[in-house]
Amino acid sequence: SDLSAAGAPRLRSCPSAAVVLSVVSSRASYSPRQSPEFQISIVSVASQTCTFNIGARHVWLQISAGPVRIWSSAECAEGEASFVVQLKRGVPTTVPIGWNGQISGPGCPGPGTRAAEGSYTAVASDGSVGSNSLVFRLG
């Protein structure tokens, strides 16, 4: 059925309680010269199809070393700041996000310090829902 057809019911945005975020990576470790790549999977468990904003300003990835935040894709948002998709129950939408291995700050300063070798944690969020914590190694 074409939901954009005239007279189709306007879709509601997905309630945050019905959205599950998860972050995955194809590798558990990266060499210091590689840029880690992640996929944020967004799934709705709501019974009705609903809308969700997967834009770079709405869903972001944060990299931490222990309790210290190292990098956030929200500070260096690439791609569409706002991008609304329809989520059907149980059908994941995937957002790829890469990290250049740099430490970021507010306003995304230019080429900065590369993160040291070690263990890091990646977490995706939309401000109200958080994902699993994915641990990976750099170096």
Short mmCIF file of N, CA, C and O in Angstrom, two decimals:
data_model
loop_
_atom_site.label_atom_id
_atom_site.label_comp_id
_atom_site.label_asym_id
_atom_site.label_seq_id
_atom_site.Cartn_x
_atom_site.Cartn_y
_atom_site.Cartn_z
N SER A 1 0.84 -1.19 0.00
CA SER A 1 0.00 0.00 0.00
C SER A 1 0.87 1.24 0.00
O SER A 1 1.87 1.29 0.71
N ASP A 2 0.48 2.21 -0.78
CA ASP A 2 1.25 3.44 -0.87
C ASP A 2 0.76 4.43 0.18
O ASP A 2 -0.33 4.96 0.09
N LEU A 3 1.63 4.66 1.18
CA LEU A 3 1.22 5.50 2.30
C LEU A 3 1.17 6.97 1.93
O LEU A 3 0.63 7.77 2.66
N SER A 4 1.75 7.33 0.78
CA SER A 4 1.75 8.74 0.41
C SER A 4 0.51 9.08 -0.42
O SER A 4 0.32 10.20 -0.84
N ALA A 5 -0.33 8.10 -0.69
CA ALA A 5 -1.53 8.34 -1.49
C ALA A 5 -2.45 9.33 -0.78
O ALA A 5 -2.46 9.41 0.45
N ALA A 6 -3.21 10.06 -1.56
CA ALA A 6 -4.14 11.04 -0.98
C ALA A 6 -5.11 10.33 -0.05
O ALA A 6 -5.59 9.24 -0.35
N GLY A 7 -5.35 10.95 1.08
CA GLY A 7 -6.30 10.37 2.02
C GLY A 7 -5.69 9.33 2.94
O GLY A 7 -6.36 8.81 3.81
N ALA A 8 -4.41 9.02 2.74
CA ALA A 8 -3.76 8.06 3.64
C ALA A 8 -3.62 8.70 5.02
O ALA A 8 -3.38 9.90 5.11
N PRO A 9 -3.75 7.92 6.07
CA PRO A 9 -3.62 8.51 7.42
C PRO A 9 -2.19 9.02 7.61
O PRO A 9 -1.24 8.42 7.13
N ARG A 10 -2.09 10.16 8.27
CA ARG A 10 -0.78 10.73 8.53
C ARG A 10 -0.10 9.87 9.60
O ARG A 10 -0.72 9.55 10.61
N LEU A 11 1.13 9.48 9.35
CA LEU A 11 1.82 8.60 10.29
C LEU A 11 2.28 9.39 11.51
O LEU A 11 2.73 10.51 11.40
N ARG A 12 2.18 8.76 12.65
CA ARG A 12 2.67 9.38 13.88
C ARG A 12 4.15 9.06 14.04
O ARG A 12 4.63 8.05 13.56
N SER A 13 4.84 9.92 14.79
CA SER A 13 6.23 9.61 15.07
C SER A 13 6.27 8.47 16.10
O SER A 13 5.36 8.33 16.92
N CYS A 14 7.30 7.66 16.01
CA CYS A 14 7.41 6.49 16.89
C CYS A 14 7.62 6.95 18.33
O CYS A 14 8.47 7.81 18.59
N PRO A 15 6.89 6.38 19.27
CA PRO A 15 7.17 6.69 20.68
C PRO A 15 8.56 6.16 21.04
O PRO A 15 8.94 5.08 20.59
N SER A 16 9.31 6.93 21.83
CA SER A 16 10.68 6.50 22.12
C SER A 16 10.72 5.14 22.81
O SER A 16 11.66 4.38 22.62
N ALA A 17 9.68 4.82 23.57
CA ALA A 17 9.64 3.52 24.25
C ALA A 17 9.55 2.37 23.24
O ALA A 17 9.82 1.22 23.59
N ALA A 18 9.16 2.67 22.00
CA ALA A 18 8.97 1.61 20.99
C ALA A 18 10.16 1.49 20.05
O ALA A 18 10.15 0.69 19.13
N VAL A 19 11.21 2.29 20.30
CA VAL A 19 12.37 2.28 19.40
C VAL A 19 13.55 1.62 20.10
O VAL A 19 13.87 1.94 21.25
N VAL A 20 14.18 0.68 19.39
CA VAL A 20 15.36 0.00 19.92
C VAL A 20 16.55 0.35 19.05
O VAL A 20 16.52 0.13 17.83
N LEU A 21 17.59 0.90 19.66
CA LEU A 21 18.83 1.22 18.94
C LEU A 21 19.87 0.17 19.28
O LEU A 21 20.00 -0.22 20.44
N SER A 22 20.62 -0.26 18.29
CA SER A 22 21.76 -1.12 18.59
C SER A 22 22.90 -0.73 17.67
O SER A 22 22.69 -0.28 16.55
N VAL A 23 24.11 -0.87 18.17
CA VAL A 23 25.30 -0.52 17.39
C VAL A 23 26.14 -1.77 17.20
O VAL A 23 26.33 -2.55 18.13
N VAL A 24 26.57 -1.98 15.96
CA VAL A 24 27.40 -3.14 15.64
C VAL A 24 28.58 -2.69 14.79
O VAL A 24 28.55 -1.62 14.17
N SER A 25 29.62 -3.50 14.79
CA SER A 25 30.78 -3.25 13.94
C SER A 25 31.22 -4.60 13.42
O SER A 25 31.06 -5.61 14.09
N SER A 26 31.76 -4.61 12.21
CA SER A 26 32.18 -5.89 11.63
C SER A 26 33.49 -6.37 12.23
O SER A 26 33.88 -7.50 12.04
N ARG A 27 34.17 -5.51 12.98
CA ARG A 27 35.45 -5.90 13.57
C ARG A 27 35.51 -5.55 15.04
O ARG A 27 34.86 -4.60 15.47
N ALA A 28 36.31 -6.29 15.77
CA ALA A 28 36.47 -6.01 17.21
C ALA A 28 37.69 -5.13 17.47
O ALA A 28 37.82 -4.53 18.53
N SER A 29 38.59 -5.06 16.47
CA SER A 29 39.76 -4.21 16.66
C SER A 29 40.20 -3.62 15.33
O SER A 29 39.93 -4.18 14.26
N TYR A 30 40.87 -2.49 15.43
CA TYR A 30 41.34 -1.75 14.25
C TYR A 30 42.78 -1.35 14.48
O TYR A 30 43.18 -1.06 15.60
N SER A 31 43.56 -1.31 13.41
CA SER A 31 44.93 -0.82 13.54
C SER A 31 44.87 0.69 13.73
O SER A 31 43.86 1.32 13.38
N PRO A 32 45.94 1.30 14.25
CA PRO A 32 45.90 2.74 14.51
C PRO A 32 45.61 3.57 13.25
O PRO A 32 45.14 4.69 13.37
N ARG A 33 45.88 3.04 12.08
CA ARG A 33 45.67 3.81 10.85
C ARG A 33 44.28 3.61 10.26
O ARG A 33 43.91 4.30 9.33
N GLN A 34 43.54 2.64 10.78
CA GLN A 34 42.21 2.38 10.23
C GLN A 34 41.16 3.28 10.90
O GLN A 34 41.35 3.70 12.04
N SER A 35 40.10 3.55 10.16
CA SER A 35 38.97 4.30 10.72
C SER A 35 37.85 3.31 11.04
O SER A 35 37.30 2.69 10.13
N PRO A 36 37.52 3.16 12.33
CA PRO A 36 36.44 2.23 12.69
C PRO A 36 35.12 2.60 12.02
O PRO A 36 34.79 3.78 11.89
N GLU A 37 34.40 1.58 11.58
CA GLU A 37 33.10 1.77 10.93
C GLU A 37 32.04 1.06 11.77
O GLU A 37 32.23 -0.07 12.19
N PHE A 38 30.92 1.75 11.98
CA PHE A 38 29.84 1.20 12.79
C PHE A 38 28.53 1.29 12.03
O PHE A 38 28.37 2.09 11.12
N GLN A 39 27.59 0.44 12.42
CA GLN A 39 26.24 0.53 11.90
C GLN A 39 25.31 0.67 13.09
O GLN A 39 25.38 -0.12 14.03
N ILE A 40 24.47 1.70 13.03
CA ILE A 40 23.43 1.85 14.05
C ILE A 40 22.16 1.26 13.45
O ILE A 40 21.71 1.68 12.39
N SER A 41 21.62 0.27 14.13
CA SER A 41 20.38 -0.37 13.69
C SER A 41 19.24 0.20 14.52
O SER A 41 19.33 0.27 15.75
N ILE A 42 18.19 0.64 13.83
CA ILE A 42 17.04 1.27 14.48
C ILE A 42 15.80 0.44 14.16
O ILE A 42 15.46 0.26 12.99
N VAL A 43 15.17 -0.11 15.18
CA VAL A 43 14.00 -0.97 14.99
C VAL A 43 12.85 -0.46 15.85
O VAL A 43 13.05 -0.09 17.01
N SER A 44 11.66 -0.45 15.27
CA SER A 44 10.47 -0.10 16.02
C SER A 44 9.74 -1.37 16.43
O SER A 44 9.64 -2.31 15.64
N VAL A 45 9.25 -1.38 17.66
CA VAL A 45 8.43 -2.51 18.09
C VAL A 45 6.96 -2.09 18.21
O VAL A 45 6.12 -2.85 18.69
N ALA A 46 6.67 -0.86 17.74
CA ALA A 46 5.28 -0.39 17.76
C ALA A 46 4.46 -1.20 16.76
O ALA A 46 4.97 -1.61 15.71
N SER A 47 3.18 -1.41 17.07
CA SER A 47 2.36 -2.22 16.17
C SER A 47 2.07 -1.51 14.86
O SER A 47 1.95 -2.13 13.81
N GLN A 48 1.98 -0.19 14.89
CA GLN A 48 1.71 0.58 13.68
C GLN A 48 3.00 1.13 13.09
O GLN A 48 3.92 1.46 13.84
N THR A 49 3.04 1.25 11.77
CA THR A 49 4.17 1.92 11.13
C THR A 49 4.21 3.36 11.63
O THR A 49 3.18 4.01 11.76
N CYS A 50 5.42 3.84 11.96
CA CYS A 50 5.54 5.19 12.50
C CYS A 50 6.79 5.83 11.92
O CYS A 50 7.59 5.18 11.25
N THR A 51 6.95 7.13 12.16
CA THR A 51 8.09 7.84 11.58
C THR A 51 9.14 8.09 12.66
O THR A 51 8.83 8.23 13.84
N PHE A 52 10.38 8.17 12.20
CA PHE A 52 11.50 8.38 13.13
C PHE A 52 12.58 9.16 12.39
O PHE A 52 12.85 8.88 11.22
N ASN A 53 13.18 10.13 13.06
CA ASN A 53 14.20 10.95 12.43
C ASN A 53 15.57 10.33 12.66
O ASN A 53 16.03 10.23 13.80
N ILE A 54 16.22 9.88 11.57
CA ILE A 54 17.53 9.25 11.70
C ILE A 54 18.64 10.21 11.26
O ILE A 54 19.78 9.82 11.05
N GLY A 55 18.30 11.49 11.11
CA GLY A 55 19.30 12.48 10.68
C GLY A 55 20.46 12.59 11.65
O GLY A 55 20.37 12.20 12.82
N ALA A 56 21.56 13.16 11.16
CA ALA A 56 22.80 13.25 11.95
C ALA A 56 22.65 14.07 13.22
O ALA A 56 23.42 13.93 14.16
N ARG A 57 21.66 14.95 13.26
CA ARG A 57 21.44 15.74 14.47
C ARG A 57 20.47 15.05 15.42
O ARG A 57 20.20 15.56 16.51
N HIS A 58 19.92 13.93 15.01
CA HIS A 58 18.89 13.26 15.83
C HIS A 58 19.35 11.92 16.38
O HIS A 58 18.94 11.51 17.45
N VAL A 59 20.18 11.21 15.63
CA VAL A 59 20.76 9.95 16.10
C VAL A 59 22.26 10.08 15.98
O VAL A 59 22.77 10.46 14.93
N TRP A 60 22.95 9.82 17.06
CA TRP A 60 24.40 9.99 17.00
C TRP A 60 25.12 8.85 17.69
O TRP A 60 24.54 8.07 18.42
N LEU A 61 26.42 8.78 17.39
CA LEU A 61 27.29 7.76 17.96
C LEU A 61 28.30 8.47 18.84
O LEU A 61 28.86 9.50 18.45
N GLN A 62 28.52 7.91 20.02
CA GLN A 62 29.50 8.49 20.93
C GLN A 62 30.56 7.44 21.25
O GLN A 62 30.23 6.29 21.51
N ILE A 63 31.81 7.86 21.19
CA ILE A 63 32.94 6.98 21.52
C ILE A 63 33.53 7.46 22.84
O ILE A 63 33.80 8.65 23.00
N SER A 64 33.69 6.52 23.76
CA SER A 64 34.24 6.86 25.07
C SER A 64 35.41 5.95 25.41
O SER A 64 35.49 4.82 24.93
N ALA A 65 36.31 6.49 26.24
CA ALA A 65 37.39 5.69 26.83
C ALA A 65 37.11 5.71 28.32
O ALA A 65 37.31 6.74 28.97
N GLY A 66 36.59 4.61 28.85
CA GLY A 66 36.14 4.62 30.24
C GLY A 66 35.02 5.64 30.38
O GLY A 66 34.11 5.69 29.56
N PRO A 67 35.11 6.52 31.39
CA PRO A 67 34.05 7.51 31.57
C PRO A 67 34.22 8.76 30.70
O PRO A 67 33.38 9.65 30.72
N VAL A 68 35.32 8.84 29.96
CA VAL A 68 35.65 10.06 29.22
C VAL A 68 35.14 9.99 27.79
O VAL A 68 35.49 9.08 27.04
N ARG A 69 34.32 10.97 27.41
CA ARG A 69 33.84 11.03 26.03
C ARG A 69 34.97 11.50 25.13
O ARG A 69 35.61 12.52 25.39
N ILE A 70 35.23 10.74 24.06
CA ILE A 70 36.34 11.04 23.15
C ILE A 70 35.83 11.72 21.88
O ILE A 70 36.43 12.64 21.37
N TRP A 71 34.71 11.20 21.36
CA TRP A 71 34.21 11.68 20.07
C TRP A 71 32.71 11.48 20.01
O TRP A 71 32.18 10.52 20.55
N SER A 72 32.03 12.41 19.34
CA SER A 72 30.60 12.26 19.11
C SER A 72 30.28 12.67 17.69
O SER A 72 30.74 13.72 17.23
N SER A 73 29.51 11.84 16.99
CA SER A 73 29.14 12.19 15.62
C SER A 73 28.23 13.42 15.60
O SER A 73 28.11 14.09 14.59
N ALA A 74 27.59 13.74 16.73
CA ALA A 74 26.72 14.92 16.79
C ALA A 74 27.54 16.20 16.64
O ALA A 74 27.05 17.20 16.13
N GLU A 75 28.79 16.16 17.09
CA GLU A 75 29.65 17.34 16.99
C GLU A 75 30.24 17.48 15.59
O GLU A 75 30.65 18.56 15.20
N CYS A 76 30.30 16.38 14.89
CA CYS A 76 30.88 16.39 13.54
C CYS A 76 29.88 15.76 12.59
O CYS A 76 30.20 14.84 11.84
N ALA A 77 28.64 16.24 12.65
CA ALA A 77 27.57 15.62 11.88
C ALA A 77 27.84 15.73 10.38
O ALA A 77 28.08 16.81 9.87
N GLU A 78 27.82 14.60 9.72
CA GLU A 78 27.95 14.56 8.27
C GLU A 78 26.66 13.99 7.72
O GLU A 78 26.00 13.20 8.38
N GLY A 79 26.33 14.39 6.51
CA GLY A 79 25.09 13.90 5.93
C GLY A 79 23.93 14.76 6.37
O GLY A 79 24.11 15.85 6.92
N GLU A 80 22.73 14.26 6.12
CA GLU A 80 21.52 15.03 6.40
C GLU A 80 21.34 15.25 7.90
O GLU A 80 21.34 14.30 8.67
N ALA A 81 21.18 16.51 8.30
CA ALA A 81 20.95 16.81 9.72
C ALA A 81 19.61 16.24 10.16
O ALA A 81 19.45 15.76 11.27
N SER A 82 18.63 16.28 9.25
CA SER A 82 17.30 15.77 9.56
C SER A 82 16.86 14.87 8.42
O SER A 82 16.94 15.25 7.25
N PHE A 83 16.45 13.65 8.74
CA PHE A 83 16.05 12.69 7.71
C PHE A 83 15.03 11.74 8.31
O PHE A 83 15.38 10.89 9.12
N VAL A 84 13.76 11.94 7.96
CA VAL A 84 12.69 11.15 8.57
C VAL A 84 12.40 9.90 7.73
O VAL A 84 12.26 9.99 6.52
N VAL A 85 12.35 8.76 8.39
CA VAL A 85 12.04 7.50 7.71
C VAL A 85 10.81 6.88 8.36
O VAL A 85 10.42 7.24 9.47
N GLN A 86 10.21 5.93 7.64
CA GLN A 86 9.10 5.16 8.20
C GLN A 86 9.66 3.85 8.75
O GLN A 86 10.40 3.16 8.06
N LEU A 87 9.30 3.55 9.97
CA LEU A 87 9.72 2.29 10.58
C LEU A 87 8.52 1.36 10.65
O LEU A 87 7.50 1.70 11.25
N LYS A 88 8.65 0.20 10.00
CA LYS A 88 7.63 -0.84 10.14
C LYS A 88 8.09 -1.76 11.26
O LYS A 88 9.29 -2.01 11.42
N ARG A 89 7.14 -2.28 11.99
CA ARG A 89 7.47 -3.14 13.13
C ARG A 89 8.47 -4.22 12.76
O ARG A 89 8.28 -4.98 11.82
N GLY A 90 9.57 -4.27 13.51
CA GLY A 90 10.56 -5.34 13.35
C GLY A 90 11.47 -5.24 12.16
O GLY A 90 12.33 -6.10 11.97
N VAL A 91 11.33 -4.19 11.33
CA VAL A 91 12.19 -4.05 10.14
C VAL A 91 13.25 -3.00 10.44
O VAL A 91 12.93 -1.82 10.55
N PRO A 92 14.52 -3.40 10.57
CA PRO A 92 15.54 -2.43 10.96
C PRO A 92 15.91 -1.47 9.84
O PRO A 92 15.92 -1.82 8.67
N THR A 93 16.20 -0.25 10.23
CA THR A 93 16.81 0.75 9.36
C THR A 93 18.23 0.91 9.86
O THR A 93 18.44 1.02 11.07
N THR A 94 19.20 0.89 8.96
CA THR A 94 20.60 0.96 9.37
C THR A 94 21.24 2.27 8.96
O THR A 94 21.08 2.70 7.82
N VAL A 95 21.94 2.88 9.90
CA VAL A 95 22.67 4.13 9.64
C VAL A 95 24.15 3.85 9.83
O VAL A 95 24.58 3.51 10.93
N PRO A 96 24.97 3.96 8.75
CA PRO A 96 26.40 3.74 8.91
C PRO A 96 27.08 5.01 9.43
O PRO A 96 26.77 6.11 8.97
N ILE A 97 27.96 4.85 10.40
CA ILE A 97 28.72 5.99 10.92
C ILE A 97 30.17 5.55 11.07
O ILE A 97 30.46 4.52 11.67
N GLY A 98 31.08 6.34 10.51
CA GLY A 98 32.50 6.06 10.63
C GLY A 98 33.15 7.03 11.60
O GLY A 98 32.68 8.16 11.76
N TRP A 99 34.18 6.59 12.26
CA TRP A 99 34.95 7.45 13.16
C TRP A 99 36.35 7.56 12.59
O TRP A 99 36.99 6.54 12.29
N ASN A 100 36.84 8.80 12.46
CA ASN A 100 38.16 9.00 11.87
C ASN A 100 39.30 8.82 12.86
O ASN A 100 40.46 9.08 12.55
N GLY A 101 38.97 8.38 14.07
CA GLY A 101 40.02 8.13 15.06
C GLY A 101 40.50 9.39 15.76
O GLY A 101 41.44 9.35 16.55
N GLN A 102 39.86 10.53 15.47
CA GLN A 102 40.26 11.79 16.10
C GLN A 102 39.41 12.06 17.33
O GLN A 102 38.29 11.58 17.44
N ILE A 103 39.96 12.88 18.20
CA ILE A 103 39.21 13.34 19.36
C ILE A 103 38.43 14.56 18.93
O ILE A 103 38.99 15.46 18.29
N SER A 104 37.14 14.61 19.22
CA SER A 104 36.32 15.75 18.78
C SER A 104 35.98 16.65 19.95
O SER A 104 36.15 16.29 21.11
N GLY A 105 35.50 17.83 19.63
CA GLY A 105 35.03 18.77 20.64
C GLY A 105 33.86 19.53 20.08
O GLY A 105 33.52 19.37 18.90
N PRO A 106 33.21 20.36 20.89
CA PRO A 106 32.06 21.13 20.41
C PRO A 106 32.42 21.93 19.16
O PRO A 106 33.48 22.54 19.10
N GLY A 107 31.54 21.88 18.17
CA GLY A 107 31.78 22.61 16.94
C GLY A 107 32.70 21.90 15.99
O GLY A 107 33.03 22.41 14.92
N CYS A 108 33.15 20.71 16.37
CA CYS A 108 34.00 19.89 15.52
C CYS A 108 35.21 20.66 15.01
O CYS A 108 35.28 21.05 13.85
N PRO A 109 36.20 20.92 15.88
CA PRO A 109 37.41 21.61 15.42
C PRO A 109 38.10 20.83 14.32
O PRO A 109 37.82 19.65 14.13
N GLY A 110 38.98 21.48 13.60
CA GLY A 110 39.68 20.86 12.46
C GLY A 110 40.50 19.66 12.87
O GLY A 110 40.35 19.17 13.98
N PRO A 111 41.38 19.20 11.97
CA PRO A 111 42.16 17.99 12.29
C PRO A 111 42.75 18.11 13.68
O PRO A 111 43.41 19.10 13.99
N GLY A 112 42.46 17.12 14.48
CA GLY A 112 42.87 17.20 15.88
C GLY A 112 43.79 16.08 16.26
O GLY A 112 44.48 15.50 15.44
N THR A 113 43.77 15.76 17.52
CA THR A 113 44.61 14.73 18.08
C THR A 113 44.01 13.37 17.78
O THR A 113 42.80 13.19 17.91
N ARG A 114 44.85 12.45 17.39
CA ARG A 114 44.35 11.09 17.20
C ARG A 114 44.20 10.43 18.56
O ARG A 114 44.98 10.67 19.47
N ALA A 115 43.17 9.62 18.68
CA ALA A 115 42.95 8.90 19.93
C ALA A 115 44.09 7.89 20.14
O ALA A 115 44.62 7.34 19.19
N ALA A 116 44.45 7.69 21.39
CA ALA A 116 45.52 6.76 21.73
C ALA A 116 45.05 5.32 21.50
O ALA A 116 43.85 5.05 21.41
N GLU A 117 46.01 4.41 21.41
CA GLU A 117 45.65 3.00 21.30
C GLU A 117 45.01 2.56 22.61
O GLU A 117 45.33 3.09 23.66
N GLY A 118 44.08 1.61 22.49
CA GLY A 118 43.44 1.11 23.70
C GLY A 118 42.02 0.66 23.42
O GLY A 118 41.60 0.53 22.27
N SER A 119 41.28 0.42 24.49
CA SER A 119 39.89 -0.03 24.38
C SER A 119 38.94 1.15 24.44
O SER A 119 39.13 2.06 25.24
N TYR A 120 37.91 1.09 23.60
CA TYR A 120 36.91 2.15 23.53
C TYR A 120 35.52 1.55 23.54
O TYR A 120 35.34 0.37 23.22
N THR A 121 34.55 2.37 23.88
CA THR A 121 33.16 1.95 23.88
C THR A 121 32.38 2.86 22.94
O THR A 121 32.52 4.08 23.00
N ALA A 122 31.55 2.26 22.08
CA ALA A 122 30.69 3.01 21.18
C ALA A 122 29.25 2.81 21.62
O ALA A 122 28.82 1.68 21.87
N VAL A 123 28.50 3.92 21.74
CA VAL A 123 27.09 3.87 22.12
C VAL A 123 26.32 4.80 21.19
O VAL A 123 26.76 5.92 20.93
N ALA A 124 25.18 4.34 20.70
CA ALA A 124 24.31 5.18 19.88
C ALA A 124 23.18 5.72 20.74
O ALA A 124 22.76 5.06 21.69
N SER A 125 22.70 6.92 20.40
CA SER A 125 21.60 7.51 21.16
C SER A 125 20.79 8.45 20.28
O SER A 125 21.30 8.96 19.28
N ASP A 126 19.54 8.68 20.67
CA ASP A 126 18.76 9.72 20.01
C ASP A 126 18.34 10.75 21.05
O ASP A 126 17.44 11.55 20.83
N GLY A 127 19.01 10.76 22.18
CA GLY A 127 18.70 11.72 23.23
C GLY A 127 17.82 11.15 24.31
O GLY A 127 17.91 11.56 25.46
N SER A 128 16.96 10.19 23.95
CA SER A 128 16.12 9.57 24.98
C SER A 128 16.36 8.07 25.07
O SER A 128 16.20 7.48 26.12
N VAL A 129 16.73 7.47 23.96
CA VAL A 129 16.98 6.02 23.93
C VAL A 129 18.47 5.79 23.71
O VAL A 129 19.07 6.42 22.85
N GLY A 130 19.06 4.90 24.49
CA GLY A 130 20.45 4.54 24.29
C GLY A 130 20.56 3.12 23.77
O GLY A 130 19.66 2.32 23.97
N SER A 131 21.66 2.83 23.10
CA SER A 131 21.87 1.49 22.56
C SER A 131 22.70 0.65 23.53
O SER A 131 23.06 1.11 24.62
N ASN A 132 23.03 -0.54 23.08
CA ASN A 132 24.02 -1.36 23.77
C ASN A 132 25.36 -0.64 23.74
O ASN A 132 25.57 0.28 22.96
N SER A 133 26.29 -1.07 24.59
CA SER A 133 27.66 -0.56 24.56
C SER A 133 28.51 -1.55 23.79
O SER A 133 28.59 -2.72 24.17
N LEU A 134 29.13 -1.08 22.73
CA LEU A 134 29.99 -1.94 21.91
C LEU A 134 31.44 -1.61 22.23
O LEU A 134 31.87 -0.48 22.06
N VAL A 135 32.17 -2.61 22.74
CA VAL A 135 33.57 -2.41 23.07
C VAL A 135 34.43 -2.83 21.88
O VAL A 135 34.21 -3.87 21.27
N PHE A 136 35.40 -1.97 21.53
CA PHE A 136 36.33 -2.32 20.44
C PHE A 136 37.69 -1.79 20.79
O PHE A 136 37.87 -1.02 21.74
N ARG A 137 38.70 -2.24 20.04
CA ARG A 137 40.07 -1.88 20.33
C ARG A 137 40.68 -1.11 19.18
O ARG A 137 40.43 -1.39 18.02
N LEU A 138 41.49 -0.13 19.53
CA LEU A 138 42.24 0.64 18.54
C LEU A 138 43.71 0.34 18.81
O LEU A 138 44.19 0.52 19.92
N GLY A 139 44.42 -0.14 17.78
CA GLY A 139 45.83 -0.44 17.94
C GLY A 139 46.09 -1.88 18.30
O GLY A 139 45.19 -2.64 18.57
#
